Short mmCIF file of C-alpha atoms in Angstrom, two decimals:
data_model
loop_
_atom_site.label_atom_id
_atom_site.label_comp_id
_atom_site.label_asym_id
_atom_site.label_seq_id
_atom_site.Cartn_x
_atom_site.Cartn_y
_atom_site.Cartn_z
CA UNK O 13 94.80 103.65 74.39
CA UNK O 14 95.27 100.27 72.90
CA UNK O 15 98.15 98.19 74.69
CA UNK O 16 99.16 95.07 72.69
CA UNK O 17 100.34 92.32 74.93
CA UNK O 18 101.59 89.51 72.61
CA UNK O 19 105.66 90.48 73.78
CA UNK O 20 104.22 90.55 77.26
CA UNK O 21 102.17 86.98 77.36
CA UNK O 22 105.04 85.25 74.76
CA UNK O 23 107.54 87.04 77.80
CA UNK O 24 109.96 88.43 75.03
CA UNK O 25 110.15 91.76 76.71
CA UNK O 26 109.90 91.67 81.03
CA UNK O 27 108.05 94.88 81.26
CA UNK O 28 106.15 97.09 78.98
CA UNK O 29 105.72 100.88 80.24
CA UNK O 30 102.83 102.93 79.52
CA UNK O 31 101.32 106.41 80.17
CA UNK O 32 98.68 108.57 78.97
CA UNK O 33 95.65 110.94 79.89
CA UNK O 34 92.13 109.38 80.10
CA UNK O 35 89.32 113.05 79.22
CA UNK O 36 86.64 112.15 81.57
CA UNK O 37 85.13 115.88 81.31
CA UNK O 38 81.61 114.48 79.21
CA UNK O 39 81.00 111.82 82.21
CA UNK O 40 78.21 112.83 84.58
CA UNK O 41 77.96 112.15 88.29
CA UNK O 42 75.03 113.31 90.26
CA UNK O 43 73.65 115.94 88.00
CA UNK O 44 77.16 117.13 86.93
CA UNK O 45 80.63 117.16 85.29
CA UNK O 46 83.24 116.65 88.09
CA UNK O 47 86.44 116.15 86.46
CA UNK O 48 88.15 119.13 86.17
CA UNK O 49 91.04 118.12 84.19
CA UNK O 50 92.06 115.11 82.28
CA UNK O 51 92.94 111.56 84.54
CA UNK O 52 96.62 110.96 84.28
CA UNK O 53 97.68 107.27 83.93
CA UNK O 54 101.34 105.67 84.09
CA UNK O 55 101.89 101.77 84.74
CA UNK O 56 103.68 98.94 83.46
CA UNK O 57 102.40 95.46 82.27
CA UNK O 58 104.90 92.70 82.99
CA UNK O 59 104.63 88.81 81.94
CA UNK O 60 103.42 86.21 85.26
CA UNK O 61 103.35 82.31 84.68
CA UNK O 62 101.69 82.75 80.93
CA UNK O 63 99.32 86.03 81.91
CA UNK O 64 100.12 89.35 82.29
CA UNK O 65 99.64 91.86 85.00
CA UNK O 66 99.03 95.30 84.62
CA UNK O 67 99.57 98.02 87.75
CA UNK O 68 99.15 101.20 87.21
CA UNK O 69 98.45 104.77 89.11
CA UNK O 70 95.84 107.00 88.03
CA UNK O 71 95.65 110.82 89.49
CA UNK O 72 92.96 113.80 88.38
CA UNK O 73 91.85 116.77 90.60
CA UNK O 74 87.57 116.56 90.94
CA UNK O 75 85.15 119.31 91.57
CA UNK O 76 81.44 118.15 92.47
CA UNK O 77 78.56 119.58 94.61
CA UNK O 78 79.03 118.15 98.60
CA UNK O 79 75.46 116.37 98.90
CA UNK O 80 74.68 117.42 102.10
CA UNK O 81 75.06 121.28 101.83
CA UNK O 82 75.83 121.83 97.91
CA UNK O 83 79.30 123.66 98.80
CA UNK O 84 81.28 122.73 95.51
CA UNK O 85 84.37 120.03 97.05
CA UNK O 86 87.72 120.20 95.47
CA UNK O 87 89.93 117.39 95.91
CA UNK O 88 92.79 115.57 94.06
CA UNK O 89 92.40 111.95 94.13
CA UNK O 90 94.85 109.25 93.18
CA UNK O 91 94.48 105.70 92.81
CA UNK O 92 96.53 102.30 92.28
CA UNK O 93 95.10 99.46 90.07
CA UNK O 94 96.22 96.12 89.49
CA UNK O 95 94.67 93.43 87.13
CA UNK O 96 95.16 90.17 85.54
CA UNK O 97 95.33 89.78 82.21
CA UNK O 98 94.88 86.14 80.46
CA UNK O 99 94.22 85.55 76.65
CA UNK O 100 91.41 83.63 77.52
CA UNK O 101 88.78 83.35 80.31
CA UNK O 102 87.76 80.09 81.60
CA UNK O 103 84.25 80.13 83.38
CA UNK O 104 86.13 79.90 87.07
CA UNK O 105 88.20 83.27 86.17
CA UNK O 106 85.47 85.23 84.92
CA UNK O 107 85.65 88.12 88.08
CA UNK O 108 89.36 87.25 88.65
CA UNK O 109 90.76 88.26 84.99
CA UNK O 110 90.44 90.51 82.07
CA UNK O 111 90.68 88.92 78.69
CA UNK O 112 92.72 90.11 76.24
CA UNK O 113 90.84 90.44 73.11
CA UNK O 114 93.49 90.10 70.18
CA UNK O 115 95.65 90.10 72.85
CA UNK O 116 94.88 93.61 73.70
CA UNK O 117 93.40 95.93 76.23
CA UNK O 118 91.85 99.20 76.04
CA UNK O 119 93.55 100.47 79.30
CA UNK O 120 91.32 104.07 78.97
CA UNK O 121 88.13 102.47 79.34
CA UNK O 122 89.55 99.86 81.57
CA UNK O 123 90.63 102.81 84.29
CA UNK O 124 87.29 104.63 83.48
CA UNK O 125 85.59 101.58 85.33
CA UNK O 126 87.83 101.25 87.87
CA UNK O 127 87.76 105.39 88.72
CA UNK O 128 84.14 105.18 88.57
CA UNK O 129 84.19 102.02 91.31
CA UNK O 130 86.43 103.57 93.32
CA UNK O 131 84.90 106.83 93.87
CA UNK O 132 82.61 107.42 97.19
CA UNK O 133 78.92 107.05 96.65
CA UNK O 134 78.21 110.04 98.62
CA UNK O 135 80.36 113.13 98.48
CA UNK O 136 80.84 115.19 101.35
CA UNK O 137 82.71 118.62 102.02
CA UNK O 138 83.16 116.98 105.47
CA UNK O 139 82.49 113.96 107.43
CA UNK O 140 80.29 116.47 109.92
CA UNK O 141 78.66 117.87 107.72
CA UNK O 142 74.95 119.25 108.93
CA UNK O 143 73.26 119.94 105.60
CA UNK O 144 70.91 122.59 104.90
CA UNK O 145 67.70 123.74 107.09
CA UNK O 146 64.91 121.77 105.71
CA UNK O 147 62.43 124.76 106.34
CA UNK O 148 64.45 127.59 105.24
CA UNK O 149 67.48 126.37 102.88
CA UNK O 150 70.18 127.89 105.39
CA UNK O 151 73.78 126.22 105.43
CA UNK O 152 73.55 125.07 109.10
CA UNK O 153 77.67 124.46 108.85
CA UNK O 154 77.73 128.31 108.42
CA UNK O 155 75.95 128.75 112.02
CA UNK O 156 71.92 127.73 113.23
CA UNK O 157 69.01 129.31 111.36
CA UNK O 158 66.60 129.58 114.35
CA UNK O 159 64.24 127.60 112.75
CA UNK O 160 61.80 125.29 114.88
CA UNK O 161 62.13 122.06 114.45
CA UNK O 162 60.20 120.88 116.60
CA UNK O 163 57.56 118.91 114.41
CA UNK O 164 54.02 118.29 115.62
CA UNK O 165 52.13 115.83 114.28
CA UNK O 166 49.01 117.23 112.39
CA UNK O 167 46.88 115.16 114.11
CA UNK O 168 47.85 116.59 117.06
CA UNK O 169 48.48 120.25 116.35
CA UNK O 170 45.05 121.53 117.71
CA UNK O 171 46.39 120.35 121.25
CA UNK O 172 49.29 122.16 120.52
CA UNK O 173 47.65 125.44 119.99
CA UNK O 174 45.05 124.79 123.26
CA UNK O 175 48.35 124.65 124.97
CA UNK O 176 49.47 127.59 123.93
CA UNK O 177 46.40 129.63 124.32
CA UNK O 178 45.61 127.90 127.76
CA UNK O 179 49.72 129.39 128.86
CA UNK O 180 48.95 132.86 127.22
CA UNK O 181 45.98 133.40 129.73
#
């Protein structure tokens, strides 16, 4: 969605509303497609000393594989975003402001980068979360394998087996 700001920066209007759905569903994270249903977006843009500023809440539910133990994690996320908006960019504002090309933003792919930001690099069902068995593929949240994990270094495994044979006599 394209929001033209020339009422907002000329400050004929004090506020300019706007909401709207953001389909995220082609964007891949980690091997898949984790948003379940379109973002929703509502926010206003209001005029500040010859700028604009834009705050707005995003909210979308998000379905993705926990990397630890590959139990799918549902959760429903929601976000506030703020930004300054000037018409142009001098070389000191460059990671302060957005420019307004045309005096206009595209707010969709604007809160596409700030979702993707915002989100946690590594996605967890929960914070304890043990993973799987490295030997046999087990969920070790659901209860302990009985693997051994002890690990013997090669090098060193033919002492390991004279120990054994040396306790068995």
């Amino acid at each position: 969605m394209q929001l033209d700001l020339r009422r907002v920066f000329t400050e004929e209007i004090k506020e300019l509303p706007f909401s709207g759905t953001l389909d995220l569903s082609e964007t891949e994270i980690a091997g898949s497609h984790p948003f379940v249903s379109p973002v929703s977006y509502h926010g206003t843009v209001k005029p500040f000393a010859g700028e604009a500023q834009v705050e707005a809440e995003v909210s979308f539910s998000f379905s993705i594989p926990c990397d630890r133990c590959a139990e799918m994690i549902h959760r429903d996320y929601r976000y506030h975003f703020s930004h300054g908006v000037v018409r142009t960019l001098n070389q000191e504002d460059n990671d302060d402001y957005i420019q307004a090309e045309d005096e206009t933003i595209d707010v969709d792919e604007l809160f596409r980068a700030d979702i993707l930001l915002e989100l946690p690099t590594k996605f967890l069902c929960r914070p304890d979360c043990k993973g799987l068995c490295s030997q046999c593929g087990q969920n070790l949240n659901q209860g302990d394998c009985g693997c051994n994990k002890r690990r013997i270094d090669p090098r060193l495994e033919v002492l390991q087996q004279l120990i054994q044979s040396s306790e068995s006599k």
